Tab-separated table of C-alpha atoms in Angstrom:
chain	number	residue	atom	x	y	z
A	1	MET	CA	53.800	-17.257	106.344
A	2	GLN	CA	51.659	-17.133	103.650
A	3	VAL	CA	49.041	-19.129	105.857
A	4	LEU	CA	49.636	-16.241	108.597
A	5	ALA	CA	49.041	-13.482	105.938
A	6	ASN	CA	45.910	-15.385	104.581
A	7	GLN	CA	44.716	-15.681	108.382
A	8	VAL	CA	45.452	-12.146	109.994
A	9	PRO	CA	42.501	-9.519	109.793
A	10	ARG	CA	43.074	-6.658	107.176
A	11	SER	CA	42.326	-3.969	110.132
A	12	GLY	CA	42.913	-3.872	114.126
A	13	ARG	CA	44.346	-5.803	116.314
A	14	VAL	CA	46.549	-8.896	115.557
A	15	ARG	CA	46.389	-10.846	118.968
A	16	LEU	CA	49.254	-13.809	119.337
A	17	THR	CA	49.784	-16.062	122.554
A	18	ILE	CA	52.792	-17.974	123.661
A	19	ASP	CA	52.313	-21.063	125.657
A	20	TRP	CA	54.268	-24.508	126.586
A	21	ALA	CA	52.982	-27.634	126.063
A	22	SER	CA	54.168	-30.855	127.199
A	23	GLU	CA	53.638	-34.770	126.835
A	24	ASP	CA	55.797	-37.359	128.986
A	25	ASP	CA	59.671	-35.654	128.146
A	26	GLN	CA	58.703	-33.624	124.958
A	27	HIS	CA	57.789	-30.169	125.035
A	28	LEU	CA	56.619	-27.940	122.616
A	29	LEU	CA	56.474	-24.072	122.324
A	30	VAL	CA	54.108	-22.529	120.443
A	31	ILE	CA	53.281	-19.519	119.116
A	32	SER	CA	49.513	-19.047	117.990
A	33	LEU	CA	47.367	-16.397	116.272
A	34	LEU	CA	43.904	-15.852	117.147
A	35	VAL	CA	41.469	-15.936	114.885
A	36	GLY	CA	38.202	-15.609	115.880
A	37	ARG	CA	37.684	-17.620	119.345
A	38	ARG	CA	40.549	-20.385	117.948
A	39	ALA	CA	44.135	-20.560	118.171
A	40	LEU	CA	45.749	-21.018	114.629
A	41	PRO	CA	49.659	-22.507	115.456
A	42	ILE	CA	52.147	-20.183	113.417
A	43	PHE	CA	55.516	-21.396	114.801
A	44	TRP	CA	56.593	-23.912	117.277
A	45	ARG	CA	59.748	-25.407	118.151
A	46	VAL	CA	60.142	-29.258	120.204
A	47	TYR	CA	62.298	-29.640	122.949
A	48	SER	CA	63.205	-33.028	125.029
A	49	GLN	CA	63.530	-32.295	129.100
A	50	ARG	CA	67.089	-33.314	129.148
A	51	VAL	CA	67.828	-30.186	126.397
A	52	LEU	CA	65.392	-27.689	128.335
A	53	LYS	CA	66.979	-28.068	131.627
A	54	GLY	CA	68.546	-24.551	132.664
A	55	ARG	CA	67.773	-23.296	129.516
A	56	MET	CA	64.183	-22.684	128.883
A	57	LYS	CA	63.962	-19.113	129.294
A	58	ARG	CA	67.356	-18.243	126.965
A	59	TYR	CA	65.147	-20.916	124.414
A	60	GLU	CA	61.614	-18.957	124.776
A	61	LEU	CA	63.808	-15.576	124.044
A	62	ALA	CA	65.536	-17.138	120.648
A	63	ILE	CA	62.287	-18.633	119.667
A	64	ILE	CA	60.234	-15.397	119.616
A	65	LYS	CA	62.684	-13.442	118.606
A	66	SER	CA	62.837	-15.900	115.274
A	67	ALA	CA	59.128	-15.735	115.327
A	68	PHE	CA	58.716	-12.267	115.386
A	69	LYS	CA	61.313	-11.418	112.553
A	70	LEU	CA	58.677	-13.752	110.237
A	71	ILE	CA	55.422	-12.387	112.096
A	72	PHE	CA	56.898	-8.357	111.067
A	73	GLN	CA	56.981	-9.445	107.271
A	74	CYS	CA	53.164	-9.531	107.431
A	75	VAL	CA	51.960	-7.340	110.157
A	76	LYS	CA	53.070	-3.994	111.565
A	77	ARG	CA	54.349	-4.017	115.052
A	78	SER	CA	51.699	-1.639	115.724
A	79	ARG	CA	49.005	-3.993	115.676
A	80	ILE	CA	50.202	-7.126	117.122
A	81	ARG	CA	49.100	-7.821	120.757
A	82	LEU	CA	50.924	-10.907	122.482
A	83	SER	CA	49.233	-12.836	125.712
A	84	ALA	CA	51.042	-15.231	127.944
A	85	ASP	CA	50.423	-16.703	131.329
A	86	ARG	CA	52.479	-16.962	134.455
A	87	GLY	CA	55.128	-18.805	133.303
A	88	PHE	CA	56.257	-16.245	131.064
A	89	SER	CA	56.712	-13.102	133.420
A	90	ASP	CA	60.001	-12.535	132.985
A	91	ASP	CA	62.236	-9.453	133.008
A	92	ASP	CA	64.277	-10.282	130.203
A	93	LEU	CA	61.456	-11.149	128.450
A	94	PHE	CA	59.578	-7.670	129.301
A	95	ALA	CA	62.702	-6.409	127.948
A	96	LEU	CA	62.654	-8.266	124.769
A	97	LEU	CA	58.964	-7.095	124.098
A	98	ASP	CA	59.554	-3.850	125.107
A	99	GLU	CA	62.694	-3.627	122.243
A	100	LEU	CA	60.370	-5.169	119.607
A	101	LYS	CA	57.893	-2.422	120.593
A	102	ILE	CA	55.188	-5.321	121.455
A	103	ASP	CA	52.116	-4.495	123.292
A	104	TYR	CA	51.967	-7.568	125.703
A	105	ILE	CA	49.655	-9.047	128.424
A	106	ILE	CA	51.406	-11.274	130.947
A	107	ARG	CA	49.386	-12.759	133.402
A	108	VAL	CA	52.009	-12.478	136.479
A	109	LYS	CA	51.853	-14.286	140.243
A	110	GLY	CA	50.157	-12.518	142.921
A	111	SER	CA	53.531	-13.072	144.910
A	112	VAL	CA	55.272	-10.297	143.130
A	113	LYS	CA	55.764	-7.078	144.891
A	114	VAL	CA	54.852	-3.284	143.485
A	115	PHE	CA	55.854	-0.546	144.406
A	116	TYR	CA	52.302	0.927	145.440
A	117	ARG	CA	51.108	4.213	147.534
A	118	ARG	CA	55.344	4.737	148.186
A	119	GLU	CA	56.137	1.131	149.296
A	120	TRP	CA	56.887	-2.676	148.063
A	121	VAL	CA	54.081	-4.528	148.509
A	122	LYS	CA	52.892	-7.920	147.028
A	123	LEU	CA	50.355	-8.035	144.467
A	124	ASN	CA	48.023	-10.397	146.011
A	125	THR	CA	47.774	-7.650	149.075
A	126	ILE	CA	46.007	-5.213	147.157
A	127	ARG	CA	42.335	-5.125	147.610
A	128	PHE	CA	39.438	-4.325	145.204
A	129	GLU	CA	37.074	-1.775	145.859
A	130	GLY	CA	33.620	-3.505	146.509
A	131	ASN	CA	32.389	-6.232	143.739
A	132	ARG	CA	34.537	-4.731	140.946
A	133	ARG	CA	35.801	-7.482	138.996
A	134	ARG	CA	38.908	-5.232	137.107
A	135	ARG	CA	41.345	-2.541	139.087
A	136	ASN	CA	43.747	-0.139	136.987
A	137	LEU	CA	46.616	0.893	139.037
A	138	GLY	CA	48.348	2.247	136.664
A	139	ARG	CA	51.753	2.174	135.587
A	140	LEU	CA	53.653	1.407	138.789
A	141	TYR	CA	57.125	-0.532	139.234
A	142	TYR	CA	57.218	-4.138	139.337
A	143	CYS	CA	59.351	-6.742	140.772
A	144	GLU	CA	61.389	-5.056	144.045
A	145	LYS	CA	64.522	-6.999	142.515
A	146	SER	CA	64.787	-5.345	139.384
A	147	PRO	CA	62.028	-2.574	139.081
A	148	ARG	CA	60.765	-1.865	135.635
A	149	ARG	CA	57.888	0.187	135.057
A	150	HIS	CA	54.652	-1.541	133.963
A	151	TRP	CA	51.276	-1.224	133.626
A	152	VAL	CA	49.606	-3.174	135.896
A	153	THR	CA	45.957	-4.177	135.710
A	154	MET	CA	44.399	-6.458	138.740
A	155	SER	CA	41.035	-8.618	137.859
A	156	ARG	CA	38.975	-11.445	139.026
A	157	ALA	CA	36.547	-14.377	137.944
A	158	ARG	CA	34.321	-16.288	139.385
A	159	ASN	CA	35.190	-20.111	139.997
A	160	LYS	CA	32.997	-22.857	139.679
A	161	LYS	CA	31.338	-22.281	143.178
A	162	GLY	CA	30.444	-19.065	142.042
A	163	LYS	CA	33.429	-17.365	144.300
A	164	LEU	CA	35.109	-14.208	142.801
A	165	GLU	CA	38.790	-15.420	142.926
A	166	THR	CA	41.598	-13.145	141.671
């Protein structure tokens, strides 16, 4: 944790990411500290394919709990922001992060339903206004199967051919 303490800025947000990396049947769950434009791994666990089968989400939650116990020794909760990709958009993870009082930004699939304008609609059916790159939808109920309110923002960027993609 001394490495973390030395790398963390003295003020402002502390950005962390969580991601899976894999090679053959080895899978690595990594929590990294963003320092400038680089990600510095600060906590990781390696699993084999057969150990992970059917237990991946459970292991993710356990690792996040363990990692944040250590991280909270160096950084106040209010300074932390966690980022993760679509594979981590899970109701149990959202509940854990809310319980730990951690701010997070997690990409979700466009097929997820949100309660928008008094009905459940797929996120990818909501259109952007004009040529905008971002659209803040506000605090909406997310996931029709187990509704929970989240701040939802849509964004898009240009692909290699110059077309805007959500």
